[in-house]
Short mmCIF file of C-alpha atoms in Angstrom, two decimals:
data_model
loop_
_atom_site.label_atom_id
_atom_site.label_comp_id
_atom_site.label_asym_id
_atom_site.label_seq_id
_atom_site.Cartn_x
_atom_site.Cartn_y
_atom_site.Cartn_z
CA MET A 150 -21.99 -62.68 9.76
CA ARG A 151 -19.00 -63.27 9.22
CA LYS A 152 -19.46 -61.86 5.25
CA LYS A 153 -20.90 -59.28 6.87
CA PHE A 154 -18.19 -57.78 8.69
CA ARG A 155 -16.15 -58.18 5.56
CA ILE A 156 -18.17 -56.08 3.80
CA ILE A 157 -18.11 -53.63 7.00
CA VAL A 158 -14.27 -54.27 7.46
CA PHE A 159 -14.12 -53.04 3.01
CA VAL A 160 -16.30 -50.53 3.50
CA ILE A 161 -14.69 -48.83 6.56
CA VAL A 162 -10.82 -49.52 4.69
CA VAL A 163 -11.99 -47.48 1.34
CA PHE A 164 -13.49 -45.33 3.09
CA LEU A 165 -10.31 -44.40 5.19
CA ILE A 166 -8.20 -45.41 2.06
CA THR A 167 -9.93 -42.00 0.57
CA SER A 168 -10.27 -40.05 2.90
CA CYS A 169 -6.34 -40.21 3.46
CA THR A 170 -5.71 -39.50 -0.49
CA LYS A 171 -7.89 -36.81 -1.01
CA GLN A 172 -6.33 -33.48 -1.77
CA GLN A 173 -6.74 -31.20 0.68
CA GLU A 174 -9.32 -28.05 0.56
CA LYS A 175 -7.29 -25.12 0.86
CA ASN A 176 -7.98 -21.93 1.91
CA GLU A 177 -6.46 -18.78 2.63
CA ILE A 178 -7.16 -15.50 3.63
CA TYR A 179 -4.56 -12.36 3.85
CA SER A 180 -5.96 -9.02 4.35
CA PHE A 181 -3.54 -6.04 3.93
CA SER A 182 -3.58 -2.66 4.99
CA GLY A 183 -1.07 0.16 5.46
CA LYS A 184 -1.13 4.09 5.72
CA ASN A 185 1.80 6.84 5.97
CA GLU A 186 1.53 10.90 6.23
CA THR A 187 -0.44 10.85 2.86
CA VAL A 188 -2.61 7.92 1.31
CA THR A 189 -4.49 4.50 3.56
CA ILE A 190 -4.87 1.32 1.88
CA ASN A 191 -7.75 -0.48 3.33
CA ASN A 192 -9.58 -3.85 2.97
CA GLY A 193 -7.66 -5.60 1.00
CA LEU A 194 -7.69 -9.08 0.53
CA ILE A 195 -6.48 -11.93 -1.03
CA ILE A 196 -7.90 -15.33 -1.25
CA VAL A 197 -6.68 -18.38 -2.01
CA THR A 198 -8.62 -21.52 -2.87
CA ASN A 199 -7.66 -25.37 -4.47
CA ASP A 200 -9.29 -23.78 -7.72
CA SER A 201 -8.39 -19.89 -7.94
CA GLU A 202 -6.63 -17.40 -6.44
CA LYS A 203 -7.60 -13.38 -6.06
CA PHE A 204 -6.29 -10.42 -5.47
CA ILE A 205 -8.74 -7.13 -4.11
CA GLY A 206 -6.75 -3.65 -3.86
CA GLY A 207 -9.13 -2.26 -1.04
CA ASP A 208 -9.49 1.13 -0.86
CA LEU A 209 -7.57 4.14 -1.08
CA THR A 210 -8.32 7.46 1.18
CA PHE A 211 -5.93 10.31 1.32
CA ASN A 212 -4.98 11.67 4.34
CA GLY A 213 -5.75 15.46 3.86
CA GLU A 214 -6.08 17.03 0.69
CA GLU A 215 -6.16 14.77 -2.23
CA PRO A 216 -5.11 15.51 -5.35
CA SER A 217 -8.20 16.89 -8.00
CA ASP A 218 -8.13 18.27 -11.40
CA VAL A 219 -5.96 14.68 -12.11
CA LYS A 220 -4.96 14.26 -16.43
CA TYR A 221 -3.30 10.87 -15.73
CA SER A 222 -3.15 8.90 -12.53
CA ALA A 223 -1.86 4.80 -12.25
CA THR A 224 -2.60 2.70 -8.87
CA LYS A 225 -0.51 -0.50 -8.66
CA PHE A 226 0.22 -3.25 -6.07
CA PHE A 227 3.48 -4.69 -6.35
CA PHE A 228 6.22 -7.10 -4.77
CA TYR A 229 9.80 -7.43 -5.07
CA LYS A 230 11.62 -10.52 -6.02
CA ASP A 231 14.73 -11.18 -6.46
CA GLY A 232 15.05 -7.55 -6.33
CA VAL A 233 13.03 -7.27 -9.03
CA GLU A 234 9.91 -5.29 -8.88
CA ASN A 235 6.19 -7.63 -9.69
CA ILE A 236 3.74 -5.78 -10.56
CA ILE A 237 0.22 -7.17 -9.47
CA LEU A 238 -2.32 -5.07 -10.27
CA ASN A 239 -1.95 -1.86 -12.07
CA ASN A 240 -4.62 0.37 -13.03
CA ILE A 241 -3.85 3.74 -15.27
CA VAL A 242 -6.71 6.49 -15.54
CA SER A 243 -5.91 9.26 -18.35
CA ILE A 244 -7.89 11.63 -19.48
CA GLU A 245 -8.34 13.21 -23.22
CA THR A 246 -8.65 16.36 -23.80
CA THR A 247 -11.46 18.26 -25.22
CA THR A 248 -11.57 21.19 -28.24
CA LYS A 249 -14.53 22.90 -26.61
CA GLY A 250 -13.69 24.95 -23.79
CA THR A 251 -11.01 23.60 -20.96
CA PRO A 252 -10.76 20.27 -20.35
CA LYS A 253 -11.67 19.23 -16.90
CA GLY A 254 -9.13 16.96 -14.81
CA THR A 255 -10.79 13.87 -12.46
CA ASN A 256 -10.10 12.72 -9.02
CA ILE A 257 -8.20 9.09 -8.68
CA GLN A 258 -10.75 6.29 -8.35
CA GLN A 259 -11.55 4.87 -4.43
CA ASP A 260 -11.88 1.60 -5.11
CA MET A 261 -8.76 0.01 -6.01
CA GLY A 262 -9.80 -2.91 -7.90
CA SER A 263 -9.35 -6.56 -7.99
CA ILE A 264 -7.26 -9.66 -10.26
CA SER A 265 -8.00 -13.85 -10.03
CA SER A 266 -6.70 -16.72 -11.96
CA LYS A 267 -6.62 -20.18 -11.15
CA ASP A 268 -2.60 -19.19 -10.60
CA LEU A 269 -1.99 -15.64 -9.97
CA PHE A 270 0.39 -16.11 -7.33
CA TYR A 271 3.42 -18.41 -8.83
CA GLY A 272 5.72 -20.70 -6.82
CA ASP A 273 6.55 -19.28 -3.73
CA ASN A 274 5.92 -15.42 -4.89
CA LEU A 275 2.53 -15.35 -2.06
CA GLU A 276 5.49 -15.92 0.40
CA GLN A 277 7.29 -13.01 -1.13
CA ILE A 278 3.90 -10.84 -1.60
CA LYS A 279 3.32 -11.22 1.87
CA LYS A 280 7.18 -9.97 3.01
CA SER A 281 6.63 -6.98 0.32
CA LEU A 282 3.61 -6.36 -0.59
CA ASN A 283 3.76 -2.07 -1.97
CA PHE A 284 1.28 0.25 -2.92
CA SER A 285 2.14 3.12 -5.24
CA VAL A 286 -0.15 6.15 -6.32
CA SER A 287 1.23 8.90 -9.00
CA GLY A 288 -0.38 10.64 -11.68
CA ILE A 289 0.13 14.15 -13.06
CA LEU A 290 -2.68 17.74 -12.67
CA MET A 291 -4.20 19.35 -15.16
CA ASN A 292 -1.76 21.91 -14.85
CA GLY A 293 1.51 19.62 -15.12
CA GLU A 294 2.33 19.70 -11.96
CA LYS A 295 3.59 15.97 -10.88
CA PHE A 296 2.64 13.50 -7.35
CA GLU A 297 3.81 10.54 -6.49
CA TYR A 298 2.79 8.09 -2.93
CA ASN A 299 4.58 4.92 -1.93
CA LEU A 300 3.22 3.28 1.11
CA VAL A 301 4.49 -0.59 1.81
CA LEU A 302 1.80 -2.28 3.18
CA ASP A 303 1.27 -4.71 6.10
CA VAL A 304 -0.09 -8.40 5.31
CA LYS A 305 -1.77 -11.12 7.45
CA LYS A 306 -3.28 -13.89 7.42
CA THR A 307 -6.85 -13.89 8.89
CA TYR A 308 -7.97 -17.65 8.18
#
């Protein structure tokens, strides 16, 4: 009986020690969105776990007439750290001209894409991102006209 009691106490102590020293599971989910008179970003996510960090750019919509016949466009998500712009995700699309006929432009991609890595956000970058996440879409139309729209995004912890 005494031996059984010691074994039970030993198992409980070992369980408590391993439970207390075991690395806590990290799961954080942030959503972001934003809107101004020209563009809207919805459904953006930042997912942080012990094993990976993922940035999902969400969806872009235009609040009015979307630029059409786009020859070149660039979208980027970025934040400021110590006054310096740090790019998280950057997408560039360029239409090559053809030798036959008139070159036709395209519309801007609505899905902003994603990026993931073990160490996507270094140090306190996630804290900086939560405070100063920005989005920009710029480009050139087939007629040579340039456009650029900027948006500050609102980041909220959802889990």
